Amino acid sequence: MPKNLKRILGAAFILTAMTTAGLAEPTYEEEQADCEGDALRLCGPVIPDHEKIRACLVEYQAYLTPACRAIVAPQRSEETR
């Protein structure tokens, strides 16, 4: 395989991997990290009940950090994707 073709294919692979990683849904661990501080601050009494924590975060979404709000209450345009 010509050397230039290898470089082109390698670059295409890297760009595809970077784009795919950027579009991937956040993992549970990432979501937990983004909302942990908000959950402790706003929803301490309901910890460790995950369903109640989620409901509490939705109820107090106006007080969430932007990262957590993006997970708990995504914009309408993101929901339709």
mmCIF file of N, CA, C and O in Angstrom:
data_model
loop_
_atom_site.group_PDB
_atom_site.id
_atom_site.type_symbol
_atom_site.label_atom_id
_atom_site.label_comp_id
_atom_site.label_asym_id
_atom_site.label_seq_id
_atom_site.Cartn_x
_atom_site.Cartn_y
_atom_site.Cartn_z
ATOM 1 N N MET A 1 0.858 -1.167 0.000
ATOM 2 C CA MET A 1 0.000 0.000 0.000
ATOM 3 C C MET A 1 0.909 1.237 0.000
ATOM 4 O O MET A 1 1.834 1.315 0.785
ATOM 5 N N PRO A 2 0.637 2.183 -0.892
ATOM 6 C CA PRO A 2 1.462 3.384 -0.944
ATOM 7 C C PRO A 2 1.449 4.132 0.391
ATOM 8 O O PRO A 2 0.442 4.138 1.111
ATOM 9 N N LYS A 3 2.576 4.762 0.703
ATOM 10 C CA LYS A 3 2.726 5.441 1.984
ATOM 11 C C LYS A 3 1.689 6.546 2.177
ATOM 12 O O LYS A 3 1.129 6.703 3.267
ATOM 13 N N ASN A 4 1.404 7.329 1.129
ATOM 14 C CA ASN A 4 0.423 8.412 1.242
ATOM 15 C C ASN A 4 -0.972 7.870 1.523
ATOM 16 O O ASN A 4 -1.741 8.478 2.266
ATOM 17 N N LEU A 5 -1.325 6.746 0.921
ATOM 18 C CA LEU A 5 -2.634 6.156 1.144
ATOM 19 C C LEU A 5 -2.782 5.726 2.603
ATOM 20 O O LEU A 5 -3.840 5.905 3.211
ATOM 21 N N LYS A 6 -1.717 5.184 3.182
ATOM 22 C CA LYS A 6 -1.751 4.798 4.589
ATOM 23 C C LYS A 6 -2.005 6.014 5.477
ATOM 24 O O LYS A 6 -2.779 5.951 6.414
ATOM 25 N N ARG A 7 -1.343 7.118 5.162
ATOM 26 C CA ARG A 7 -1.534 8.338 5.951
ATOM 27 C C ARG A 7 -2.956 8.859 5.823
ATOM 28 O O ARG A 7 -3.558 9.276 6.807
ATOM 29 N N ILE A 8 -3.495 8.835 4.610
ATOM 30 C CA ILE A 8 -4.857 9.320 4.382
ATOM 31 C C ILE A 8 -5.855 8.450 5.135
ATOM 32 O O ILE A 8 -6.756 8.952 5.801
ATOM 33 N N LEU A 9 -5.690 7.143 5.034
ATOM 34 C CA LEU A 9 -6.592 6.241 5.748
ATOM 35 C C LEU A 9 -6.464 6.401 7.258
ATOM 36 O O LEU A 9 -7.462 6.386 7.983
ATOM 37 N N GLY A 10 -5.251 6.593 7.734
ATOM 38 C CA GLY A 10 -5.029 6.797 9.168
ATOM 39 C C GLY A 10 -5.696 8.079 9.645
ATOM 40 O O GLY A 10 -6.350 8.099 10.692
ATOM 41 N N ALA A 11 -5.544 9.158 8.873
ATOM 42 C CA ALA A 11 -6.176 10.426 9.239
ATOM 43 C C ALA A 11 -7.700 10.299 9.217
ATOM 44 O O ALA A 11 -8.385 10.829 10.096
ATOM 45 N N ALA A 12 -8.233 9.614 8.221
ATOM 46 C CA ALA A 12 -9.683 9.428 8.132
ATOM 47 C C ALA A 12 -10.195 8.637 9.333
ATOM 48 O O ALA A 12 -11.241 8.952 9.903
ATOM 49 N N PHE A 13 -9.442 7.624 9.732
ATOM 50 C CA PHE A 13 -9.835 6.826 10.896
ATOM 51 C C PHE A 13 -9.855 7.677 12.158
ATOM 52 O O PHE A 13 -10.802 7.626 12.949
ATOM 53 N N ILE A 14 -8.829 8.485 12.354
ATOM 54 C CA ILE A 14 -8.740 9.333 13.548
ATOM 55 C C ILE A 14 -9.883 10.344 13.570
ATOM 56 O O ILE A 14 -10.532 10.545 14.591
ATOM 57 N N LEU A 15 -10.157 10.980 12.427
ATOM 58 C CA LEU A 15 -11.246 11.954 12.363
ATOM 59 C C LEU A 15 -12.593 11.304 12.644
ATOM 60 O O LEU A 15 -13.439 11.858 13.339
ATOM 61 N N THR A 16 -12.790 10.113 12.118
ATOM 62 C CA THR A 16 -14.041 9.390 12.356
ATOM 63 C C THR A 16 -14.180 9.041 13.835
ATOM 64 O O THR A 16 -15.244 9.210 14.424
ATOM 65 N N ALA A 17 -13.108 8.584 14.439
ATOM 66 C CA ALA A 17 -13.147 8.226 15.856
ATOM 67 C C ALA A 17 -13.429 9.448 16.711
ATOM 68 O O ALA A 17 -14.208 9.389 17.665
ATOM 69 N N MET A 18 -12.822 10.582 16.396
ATOM 70 C CA MET A 18 -13.043 11.805 17.168
ATOM 71 C C MET A 18 -14.485 12.274 17.023
ATOM 72 O O MET A 18 -15.112 12.679 17.994
ATOM 73 N N THR A 19 -15.019 12.232 15.819
ATOM 74 C CA THR A 19 -16.396 12.662 15.577
ATOM 75 C C THR A 19 -17.370 11.748 16.293
ATOM 76 O O THR A 19 -18.312 12.204 16.934
ATOM 77 N N THR A 20 -17.154 10.465 16.208
ATOM 78 C CA THR A 20 -18.025 9.499 16.866
ATOM 79 C C THR A 20 -17.985 9.678 18.376
ATOM 80 O O THR A 20 -19.021 9.641 19.038
ATOM 81 N N ALA A 21 -16.816 9.919 18.936
ATOM 82 C CA ALA A 21 -16.697 10.116 20.381
ATOM 83 C C ALA A 21 -17.444 11.363 20.815
ATOM 84 O O ALA A 21 -18.064 11.397 21.872
ATOM 85 N N GLY A 22 -17.426 12.392 20.006
ATOM 86 C CA GLY A 22 -18.126 13.620 20.338
ATOM 87 C C GLY A 22 -19.631 13.470 20.292
ATOM 88 O O GLY A 22 -20.359 14.195 20.968
ATOM 89 N N LEU A 23 -20.138 12.531 19.525
ATOM 90 C CA LEU A 23 -21.572 12.332 19.390
ATOM 91 C C LEU A 23 -22.122 11.282 20.344
ATOM 92 O O LEU A 23 -23.328 11.131 20.464
ATOM 93 N N ALA A 24 -21.228 10.587 21.012
ATOM 94 C CA ALA A 24 -21.660 9.500 21.883
ATOM 95 C C ALA A 24 -22.437 10.038 23.080
ATOM 96 O O ALA A 24 -22.183 11.131 23.565
ATOM 97 N N GLU A 25 -23.395 9.274 23.528
ATOM 98 C CA GLU A 25 -24.166 9.619 24.719
ATOM 99 C C GLU A 25 -23.250 9.519 25.935
ATOM 100 O O GLU A 25 -22.378 8.653 25.989
ATOM 101 N N PRO A 26 -23.445 10.396 26.897
ATOM 102 C CA PRO A 26 -22.612 10.297 28.098
ATOM 103 C C PRO A 26 -22.903 8.996 28.843
ATOM 104 O O PRO A 26 -24.018 8.508 28.842
ATOM 105 N N THR A 27 -21.882 8.466 29.470
ATOM 106 C CA THR A 27 -22.056 7.235 30.243
ATOM 107 C C THR A 27 -22.688 7.578 31.588
ATOM 108 O O THR A 27 -22.726 8.736 32.002
ATOM 109 N N TYR A 28 -23.152 6.568 32.271
ATOM 110 C CA TYR A 28 -23.735 6.765 33.599
ATOM 111 C C TYR A 28 -22.729 7.438 34.529
ATOM 112 O O TYR A 28 -23.081 8.333 35.287
ATOM 113 N N GLU A 29 -21.470 7.023 34.443
ATOM 114 C CA GLU A 29 -20.442 7.591 35.305
ATOM 115 C C GLU A 29 -20.235 9.077 35.008
ATOM 116 O O GLU A 29 -20.060 9.878 35.921
ATOM 117 N N GLU A 30 -20.258 9.457 33.727
ATOM 118 C CA GLU A 30 -20.116 10.865 33.355
ATOM 119 C C GLU A 30 -21.315 11.676 33.842
ATOM 120 O O GLU A 30 -21.161 12.784 34.358
ATOM 121 N N GLU A 31 -22.505 11.129 33.683
ATOM 122 C CA GLU A 31 -23.712 11.810 34.155
ATOM 123 C C GLU A 31 -23.656 11.973 35.669
ATOM 124 O O GLU A 31 -23.989 13.037 36.200
ATOM 125 N N GLN A 32 -23.248 10.933 36.352
ATOM 126 C CA GLN A 32 -23.167 10.988 37.807
ATOM 127 C C GLN A 32 -22.163 12.051 38.226
ATOM 128 O O GLN A 32 -22.437 12.840 39.143
ATOM 129 N N ALA A 33 -21.023 12.118 37.564
ATOM 130 C CA ALA A 33 -20.010 13.118 37.899
ATOM 131 C C ALA A 33 -20.532 14.530 37.648
ATOM 132 O O ALA A 33 -20.284 15.439 38.443
ATOM 133 N N ASP A 34 -21.271 14.722 36.561
ATOM 134 C CA ASP A 34 -21.800 16.043 36.230
ATOM 135 C C ASP A 34 -22.876 16.501 37.209
ATOM 136 O O ASP A 34 -23.070 17.697 37.414
ATOM 137 N N CYS A 35 -23.593 15.574 37.815
ATOM 138 C CA CYS A 35 -24.725 15.930 38.682
ATOM 139 C C CYS A 35 -24.493 15.651 40.161
ATOM 140 O O CYS A 35 -25.342 15.991 40.990
ATOM 141 N N GLU A 36 -23.371 15.069 40.506
ATOM 142 C CA GLU A 36 -23.147 14.672 41.891
ATOM 143 C C GLU A 36 -23.229 15.864 42.849
ATOM 144 O O GLU A 36 -23.913 15.803 43.884
ATOM 145 N N GLY A 37 -22.557 16.948 42.523
ATOM 146 C CA GLY A 37 -22.580 18.126 43.398
ATOM 147 C C GLY A 37 -23.980 18.695 43.551
ATOM 148 O O GLY A 37 -24.393 19.063 44.665
ATOM 149 N N ASP A 38 -24.716 18.771 42.441
ATOM 150 C CA ASP A 38 -26.084 19.275 42.493
ATOM 151 C C ASP A 38 -26.970 18.353 43.325
ATOM 152 O O ASP A 38 -27.805 18.818 44.106
ATOM 153 N N ALA A 39 -26.798 17.058 43.161
ATOM 154 C CA ALA A 39 -27.610 16.106 43.920
ATOM 155 C C ALA A 39 -27.340 16.241 45.412
ATOM 156 O O ALA A 39 -28.271 16.253 46.217
ATOM 157 N N LEU A 40 -26.075 16.378 45.779
ATOM 158 C CA LEU A 40 -25.748 16.530 47.198
ATOM 159 C C LEU A 40 -26.292 17.841 47.749
ATOM 160 O O LEU A 40 -26.816 17.889 48.858
ATOM 161 N N ARG A 41 -26.190 18.904 46.960
ATOM 162 C CA ARG A 41 -26.617 20.227 47.406
ATOM 163 C C ARG A 41 -28.132 20.351 47.490
ATOM 164 O O ARG A 41 -28.667 20.924 48.436
ATOM 165 N N LEU A 42 -28.835 19.811 46.502
ATOM 166 C CA LEU A 42 -30.278 20.030 46.402
ATOM 167 C C LEU A 42 -31.135 18.862 46.887
ATOM 168 O O LEU A 42 -32.280 19.057 47.275
ATOM 169 N N CYS A 43 -30.585 17.663 46.813
ATOM 170 C CA CYS A 43 -31.425 16.474 47.019
ATOM 171 C C CYS A 43 -30.881 15.534 48.092
ATOM 172 O O CYS A 43 -31.199 14.339 48.094
ATOM 173 N N GLY A 44 -30.089 16.038 49.003
ATOM 174 C CA GLY A 44 -29.482 15.214 50.041
ATOM 175 C C GLY A 44 -30.436 14.291 50.778
ATOM 176 O O GLY A 44 -30.123 13.121 50.996
ATOM 177 N N PRO A 45 -31.619 14.772 51.156
ATOM 178 C CA PRO A 45 -32.522 13.907 51.927
ATOM 179 C C PRO A 45 -33.005 12.651 51.196
ATOM 180 O O PRO A 45 -33.410 11.693 51.847
ATOM 181 N N VAL A 46 -32.983 12.641 49.872
ATOM 182 C CA VAL A 46 -33.495 11.474 49.140
ATOM 183 C C VAL A 46 -32.396 10.519 48.693
ATOM 184 O O VAL A 46 -32.678 9.474 48.105
ATOM 185 N N ILE A 47 -31.135 10.865 48.957
ATOM 186 C CA ILE A 47 -30.030 9.977 48.597
ATOM 187 C C ILE A 47 -30.095 8.760 49.491
ATOM 188 O O ILE A 47 -30.320 8.901 50.695
ATOM 189 N N PRO A 48 -29.991 7.542 49.039
ATOM 190 C CA PRO A 48 -29.471 7.022 47.787
ATOM 191 C C PRO A 48 -30.521 6.558 46.777
ATOM 192 O O PRO A 48 -30.182 5.867 45.826
ATOM 193 N N ASP A 49 -31.768 6.921 46.938
ATOM 194 C CA ASP A 49 -32.830 6.471 46.032
ATOM 195 C C ASP A 49 -32.702 7.169 44.672
ATOM 196 O O ASP A 49 -33.027 8.344 44.532
ATOM 197 N N HIS A 50 -32.223 6.441 43.658
ATOM 198 C CA HIS A 50 -31.938 7.018 42.341
ATOM 199 C C HIS A 50 -33.164 7.643 41.675
ATOM 200 O O HIS A 50 -33.065 8.699 41.063
ATOM 201 N N GLU A 51 -34.305 7.005 41.803
ATOM 202 C CA GLU A 51 -35.522 7.552 41.190
ATOM 203 C C GLU A 51 -35.919 8.873 41.841
ATOM 204 O O GLU A 51 -36.314 9.822 41.165
ATOM 205 N N LYS A 52 -35.791 8.942 43.153
ATOM 206 C CA LYS A 52 -36.132 10.176 43.858
ATOM 207 C C LYS A 52 -35.109 11.281 43.576
ATOM 208 O O LYS A 52 -35.467 12.451 43.489
ATOM 209 N N ILE A 53 -33.847 10.888 43.431
ATOM 210 C CA ILE A 53 -32.821 11.871 43.076
ATOM 211 C C ILE A 53 -33.138 12.470 41.714
ATOM 212 O O ILE A 53 -33.102 13.687 41.533
ATOM 213 N N ARG A 54 -33.460 11.617 40.760
ATOM 214 C CA ARG A 54 -33.798 12.088 39.413
ATOM 215 C C ARG A 54 -35.001 13.047 39.467
ATOM 216 O O ARG A 54 -34.974 14.109 38.871
ATOM 217 N N ALA A 55 -36.040 12.671 40.193
ATOM 218 C CA ALA A 55 -37.227 13.524 40.309
ATOM 219 C C ALA A 55 -36.879 14.854 40.977
ATOM 220 O O ALA A 55 -37.358 15.915 40.561
ATOM 221 N N CYS A 56 -36.038 14.806 41.978
ATOM 222 C CA CYS A 56 -35.614 16.013 42.672
ATOM 223 C C CYS A 56 -34.835 16.932 41.730
ATOM 224 O O CYS A 56 -35.064 18.142 41.692
ATOM 225 N N LEU A 57 -33.915 16.360 40.948
ATOM 226 C CA LEU A 57 -33.132 17.166 40.014
ATOM 227 C C LEU A 57 -34.025 17.796 38.953
ATOM 228 O O LEU A 57 -33.812 18.954 38.561
ATOM 229 N N VAL A 58 -35.016 17.068 38.493
ATOM 230 C CA VAL A 58 -35.964 17.625 37.526
ATOM 231 C C VAL A 58 -36.737 18.775 38.171
ATOM 232 O O VAL A 58 -36.917 19.831 37.565
ATOM 233 N N GLU A 59 -37.163 18.585 39.404
ATOM 234 C CA GLU A 59 -37.922 19.621 40.109
ATOM 235 C C GLU A 59 -37.101 20.894 40.297
ATOM 236 O O GLU A 59 -37.618 22.006 40.181
ATOM 237 N N TYR A 60 -35.812 20.735 40.565
ATOM 238 C CA TYR A 60 -34.943 21.880 40.827
ATOM 239 C C TYR A 60 -34.024 22.215 39.647
ATOM 240 O O TYR A 60 -32.961 22.795 39.836
ATOM 241 N N GLN A 61 -34.453 21.887 38.434
ATOM 242 C CA GLN A 61 -33.586 22.076 37.271
ATOM 243 C C GLN A 61 -33.127 23.512 37.075
ATOM 244 O O GLN A 61 -32.044 23.752 36.544
ATOM 245 N N ALA A 62 -33.890 24.481 37.531
ATOM 246 C CA ALA A 62 -33.494 25.887 37.404
ATOM 247 C C ALA A 62 -32.242 26.188 38.226
ATOM 248 O O ALA A 62 -31.552 27.174 37.962
ATOM 249 N N TYR A 63 -31.931 25.356 39.218
ATOM 250 C CA TYR A 63 -30.802 25.587 40.108
ATOM 251 C C TYR A 63 -29.599 24.693 39.791
ATOM 252 O O TYR A 63 -28.614 24.719 40.522
ATOM 253 N N LEU A 64 -29.692 23.909 38.731
ATOM 254 C CA LEU A 64 -28.630 22.974 38.376
ATOM 255 C C LEU A 64 -27.502 23.667 37.636
ATOM 256 O O LEU A 64 -27.711 24.681 36.970
ATOM 257 N N THR A 65 -26.325 23.067 37.733
ATOM 258 C CA THR A 65 -25.211 23.536 36.918
ATOM 259 C C THR A 65 -25.539 23.247 35.457
ATOM 260 O O THR A 65 -26.338 22.338 35.154
ATOM 261 N N PRO A 66 -24.950 23.986 34.528
ATOM 262 C CA PRO A 66 -25.249 23.750 33.110
ATOM 263 C C PRO A 66 -24.997 22.312 32.659
ATOM 264 O O PRO A 66 -25.779 21.749 31.897
ATOM 265 N N ALA A 67 -23.924 21.701 33.137
ATOM 266 C CA ALA A 67 -23.614 20.319 32.726
ATOM 267 C C ALA A 67 -24.686 19.348 33.186
ATOM 268 O O ALA A 67 -25.109 18.469 32.439
ATOM 269 N N CYS A 68 -25.135 19.512 34.412
ATOM 270 C CA CYS A 68 -26.175 18.624 34.934
ATOM 271 C C CYS A 68 -27.513 18.916 34.263
ATOM 272 O O CYS A 68 -28.250 17.994 33.916
ATOM 273 N N ARG A 69 -27.822 20.179 34.059
ATOM 274 C CA ARG A 69 -29.086 20.548 33.414
ATOM 275 C C ARG A 69 -29.171 19.946 32.007
ATOM 276 O O ARG A 69 -30.237 19.509 31.578
ATOM 277 N N ALA A 70 -28.052 19.888 31.306
ATOM 278 C CA ALA A 70 -28.047 19.315 29.961
ATOM 279 C C ALA A 70 -28.424 17.835 29.978
ATOM 280 O O ALA A 70 -28.979 17.315 29.015
ATOM 281 N N ILE A 71 -28.148 17.167 31.073
ATOM 282 C CA ILE A 71 -28.485 15.745 31.198
ATOM 283 C C ILE A 71 -29.914 15.568 31.692
ATOM 284 O O ILE A 71 -30.678 14.782 31.155
ATOM 285 N N VAL A 72 -30.287 16.334 32.698
ATOM 286 C CA VAL A 72 -31.592 16.173 33.349
ATOM 287 C C VAL A 72 -32.716 16.743 32.492
ATOM 288 O O VAL A 72 -33.780 16.144 32.383
ATOM 289 N N ALA A 73 -32.488 17.886 31.887
ATOM 290 C CA ALA A 73 -33.533 18.560 31.124
ATOM 291 C C ALA A 73 -32.965 19.075 29.803
ATOM 292 O O ALA A 73 -32.776 20.273 29.614
ATOM 293 N N PRO A 74 -32.660 18.156 28.867
ATOM 294 C CA PRO A 74 -32.096 18.588 27.583
ATOM 295 C C PRO A 74 -33.055 19.481 26.821
ATOM 296 O O PRO A 74 -34.279 19.403 26.993
ATOM 297 N N GLN A 75 -32.507 20.336 25.969
ATOM 298 C CA GLN A 75 -33.317 21.214 25.146
ATOM 299 C C GLN A 75 -34.173 20.395 24.197
ATOM 300 O O GLN A 75 -33.834 19.280 23.836
ATOM 301 N N ARG A 76 -35.279 20.952 23.764
ATOM 302 C CA ARG A 76 -36.211 20.255 22.847
ATOM 303 C C ARG A 76 -35.483 19.791 21.594
ATOM 304 O O ARG A 76 -35.724 18.698 21.114
ATOM 305 N N SER A 77 -34.590 20.605 21.053
ATOM 306 C CA SER A 77 -33.897 20.235 19.813
ATOM 307 C C SER A 77 -33.052 18.994 20.007
ATOM 308 O O SER A 77 -32.876 18.194 19.106
ATOM 309 N N GLU A 78 -32.499 18.794 21.219
ATOM 310 C CA GLU A 78 -31.701 17.617 21.488
ATOM 311 C C GLU A 78 -32.583 16.391 21.656
ATOM 312 O O GLU A 78 -32.172 15.291 21.363
ATOM 313 N N GLU A 79 -33.810 16.557 22.152
ATOM 314 C CA GLU A 79 -34.697 15.422 22.373
ATOM 315 C C GLU A 79 -35.185 14.812 21.065
ATOM 316 O O GLU A 79 -35.494 13.641 21.004
ATOM 317 N N THR A 80 -35.249 15.609 20.009
ATOM 318 C CA THR A 80 -35.780 15.127 18.749
ATOM 319 C C THR A 80 -34.728 14.471 17.881
ATOM 320 O O THR A 80 -35.028 14.000 16.812
ATOM 321 N N ARG A 81 -33.504 14.436 18.357
ATOM 322 C CA ARG A 81 -32.433 13.827 17.537
ATOM 323 C C ARG A 81 -32.536 12.327 17.545
ATOM 324 O O ARG A 81 -32.925 11.686 18.406
#
